[in-house]
Coordinates of C-alpha atoms in Angstrom, one line a residue:
X1 CA -6.8 -104.2 150.3
X2 CA -4.0 -106.7 149.8
X3 CA -0.6 -105.3 148.7
X4 CA -0.7 -107.0 145.3
X5 CA -3.9 -105.2 144.3
X6 CA -2.6 -101.9 145.8
X7 CA 0.6 -102.3 143.7
X8 CA -1.5 -102.9 140.5
X9 CA -3.5 -99.7 141.2
X10 CA -0.3 -97.7 142.0
X11 CA 1.3 -98.9 138.7
X12 CA -1.9 -98.0 136.8
X13 CA -1.8 -94.4 138.2
X14 CA 1.9 -94.0 137.4
X15 CA 1.3 -95.4 133.9
X16 CA -1.6 -93.0 133.4
X17 CA 0.6 -90.0 134.3
X18 CA 3.6 -91.2 132.3
X19 CA 1.6 -92.1 129.2
X20 CA -1.3 -89.5 129.2
X21 CA 0.1 -86.6 131.2
X22 CA 1.2 -83.4 129.6
X23 CA 4.8 -83.4 128.4
X24 CA 5.4 -79.9 129.8
X25 CA 2.3 -78.1 130.9
X26 CA 3.9 -74.7 131.4
X27 CA 6.8 -74.8 129.0
X28 CA 9.4 -75.5 131.7
X29 CA 10.5 -78.9 130.3
X30 CA 9.1 -80.6 133.4
X31 CA 6.4 -83.2 132.7
X32 CA 3.0 -83.0 134.5
X33 CA 4.0 -86.1 136.5
X34 CA 7.4 -84.7 137.4
X35 CA 5.7 -81.5 138.5
X36 CA 3.2 -83.4 140.7
X37 CA 6.0 -85.4 142.2
X38 CA 7.7 -82.1 143.0
X39 CA 4.5 -80.9 144.7
X40 CA 4.4 -84.1 146.7
X41 CA 8.1 -83.7 147.6
X42 CA 7.5 -80.1 148.6
X43 CA 4.6 -81.2 150.9
X44 CA 7.0 -83.6 152.6
X45 CA 9.6 -80.9 153.0
X46 CA 7.0 -78.6 154.5
X47 CA 6.1 -81.3 157.0
X48 CA 2.6 -82.1 155.8
X49 CA 1.1 -85.6 156.5
X50 CA 0.8 -88.3 153.9
X51 CA -2.7 -87.3 153.0
X52 CA -1.6 -83.9 151.8
X53 CA 1.4 -85.5 150.0
X54 CA -0.9 -87.8 148.2
X55 CA -3.4 -85.1 147.4
X56 CA -0.6 -83.0 145.8
X57 CA 0.5 -86.0 143.8
X58 CA -2.9 -87.1 142.7
X59 CA -4.7 -83.8 142.1
X60 CA -4.5 -84.1 138.3
X61 CA -5.5 -87.8 138.1
X62 CA -8.9 -86.9 136.6
X63 CA -7.2 -85.1 133.7
X64 CA -5.0 -88.0 132.8
X65 CA -7.8 -90.6 133.4
X66 CA -10.1 -88.7 131.1
X67 CA -7.4 -88.3 128.5
X68 CA -6.6 -92.0 128.7
X69 CA -10.2 -93.2 128.2
X70 CA -11.1 -90.5 125.7
X71 CA -14.5 -89.9 127.4
X72 CA -14.7 -86.3 126.1
X73 CA -15.4 -84.9 129.6
X74 CA -14.4 -81.3 129.7
X75 CA -11.3 -80.2 131.5
X76 CA -13.4 -78.2 133.9
X77 CA -14.7 -81.4 135.3
X78 CA -11.3 -83.1 136.0
X79 CA -11.5 -82.7 139.8
X80 CA -14.8 -84.6 139.9
X81 CA -13.5 -87.2 137.5
X82 CA -10.4 -87.6 139.6
X83 CA -12.4 -88.0 142.8
X84 CA -14.6 -90.7 141.2
X85 CA -11.5 -92.5 139.9
X86 CA -9.8 -92.5 143.3
X87 CA -13.0 -93.6 145.1
X88 CA -13.4 -96.5 142.7
X89 CA -9.8 -97.5 143.3
X90 CA -10.2 -97.6 147.1
X91 CA -8.6 -94.4 148.3
X92 CA -9.8 -92.9 151.6
X93 CA -12.7 -90.5 151.7
X94 CA -10.2 -87.8 152.8
X95 CA -8.0 -88.2 149.8
X96 CA -11.0 -88.3 147.5
X97 CA -12.3 -85.0 149.0
X98 CA -8.9 -83.3 148.8
X99 CA -8.6 -84.1 145.1
X100 CA -12.3 -83.3 144.5
X101 CA -11.6 -79.8 146.1
X102 CA -8.8 -78.9 143.7
X103 CA -11.0 -76.5 141.7
X104 CA -12.8 -75.1 144.7
X105 CA -9.5 -74.3 146.4
X106 CA -8.2 -72.6 143.3
X107 CA -11.3 -70.5 143.0
X108 CA -11.1 -69.7 146.7
X109 CA -7.4 -68.7 146.6
X110 CA -8.1 -66.5 143.5
X111 CA -10.8 -64.7 145.4
X112 CA -8.9 -64.4 148.7
X113 CA -5.3 -63.6 147.5
X114 CA -4.8 -61.3 144.6
X115 CA -1.1 -62.2 144.3
X116 CA -2.2 -65.9 143.9
X117 CA -4.5 -64.9 141.1
X118 CA -1.8 -62.7 139.4
X119 CA 0.6 -65.6 139.6
X120 CA -1.6 -67.8 137.4
X121 CA -0.6 -68.1 133.8
X122 CA -3.1 -66.9 131.1
X123 CA -4.1 -70.4 130.3
X124 CA -4.7 -71.2 134.0
X125 CA -6.8 -68.0 134.4
X126 CA -8.8 -69.0 131.3
X127 CA -9.4 -72.4 132.8
X128 CA -10.3 -70.8 136.1
X129 CA -13.0 -68.8 134.4
X130 CA -14.4 -71.9 132.8
X131 CA -14.5 -73.5 136.3
X132 CA -16.6 -70.6 137.7
X133 CA -13.9 -67.9 138.2
X134 CA -13.1 -66.4 141.6
X135 CA -15.4 -67.4 144.4
X136 CA -18.1 -65.0 145.5
X137 CA -17.8 -63.8 149.1
X138 CA -20.8 -66.0 150.1
X139 CA -19.2 -69.1 148.5
X140 CA -15.9 -68.3 150.2
X141 CA -17.5 -67.9 153.6
X142 CA -19.3 -71.3 153.3
X143 CA -16.1 -73.0 152.0
X144 CA -14.1 -71.7 155.0
X145 CA -16.6 -73.5 157.3
X146 CA -16.0 -76.9 155.7
X147 CA -14.3 -79.3 158.1
X148 CA -11.3 -80.1 155.8
X149 CA -10.9 -76.4 154.8
X150 CA -7.4 -76.0 156.2
X151 CA -6.1 -79.2 154.7
X152 CA -7.7 -78.4 151.3
X153 CA -5.9 -75.0 151.3
X154 CA -2.6 -76.7 152.4
X155 CA -2.6 -78.5 149.1
X156 CA -2.9 -75.2 147.2
X157 CA -0.2 -73.6 149.4
X158 CA 2.2 -76.4 148.5
X159 CA 1.7 -75.5 144.9
X160 CA 2.7 -71.9 145.6
X161 CA 5.8 -73.1 147.6
X162 CA 7.1 -75.5 145.0
X163 CA 8.5 -72.5 143.1
X164 CA 10.8 -71.7 146.0
X165 CA 12.3 -75.1 146.3
X166 CA 15.6 -76.5 144.9
X167 CA 14.5 -80.1 144.4
X168 CA 16.3 -83.2 143.4
X169 CA 14.6 -85.3 140.7
X170 CA 11.6 -87.0 142.3
X171 CA 11.8 -90.7 143.1
X172 CA 8.9 -92.5 141.4
X173 CA 9.4 -95.6 143.6
X174 CA 8.9 -93.6 146.7
X175 CA 5.6 -92.3 145.5
X176 CA 4.5 -95.7 144.2
X177 CA 5.2 -97.1 147.7
X178 CA 3.3 -94.1 149.3
X179 CA 0.2 -95.0 147.2
X180 CA 0.5 -98.7 148.0
X181 CA 0.9 -97.9 151.8
X182 CA -2.2 -95.7 151.7
X183 CA -4.3 -98.3 149.9
X184 CA -3.2 -101.2 152.2
X185 CA -3.6 -99.1 155.4
X186 CA -7.1 -98.0 154.3
X187 CA -8.3 -101.6 154.2
X188 CA -7.7 -102.4 157.9

């Protein structure tokens, strides 16, 4: 993909988050996009590769894309909508799968780690129930065998770690350029 087209896509994603993301999803005064940039920043601090950084940043793209087009898809389906959106835009199969696995990883962590489940807000727990609730042991066992399992769980662990970080305000341009770099690199 040429850098001009990649820039258009990166701008579209940032515009979606800025114009259709939640103002403050958890009452902290931090917008959804700022929070996702903090997740990406935390992934960088933790030493994860660019794929995990981008998955952390893009994990809610389905929510904002659905909100922007008013398709009426339920919020339970946002991970799939996000994966479809990213695939259409030319993101790598790995990024698409990491974003698509957002709900699976949350269900897995809720099953595997009681402290994770207890750390979820009431609204997050209610959404988790709509998304299938905690995984059953058989589901978890099968999920653990998936080739990208460790990377998928890394994205979820970043979400837990962000609460322990003292972060400077995220740099939108840095993440715009990360998106562009990924899209351009994927075309060669």
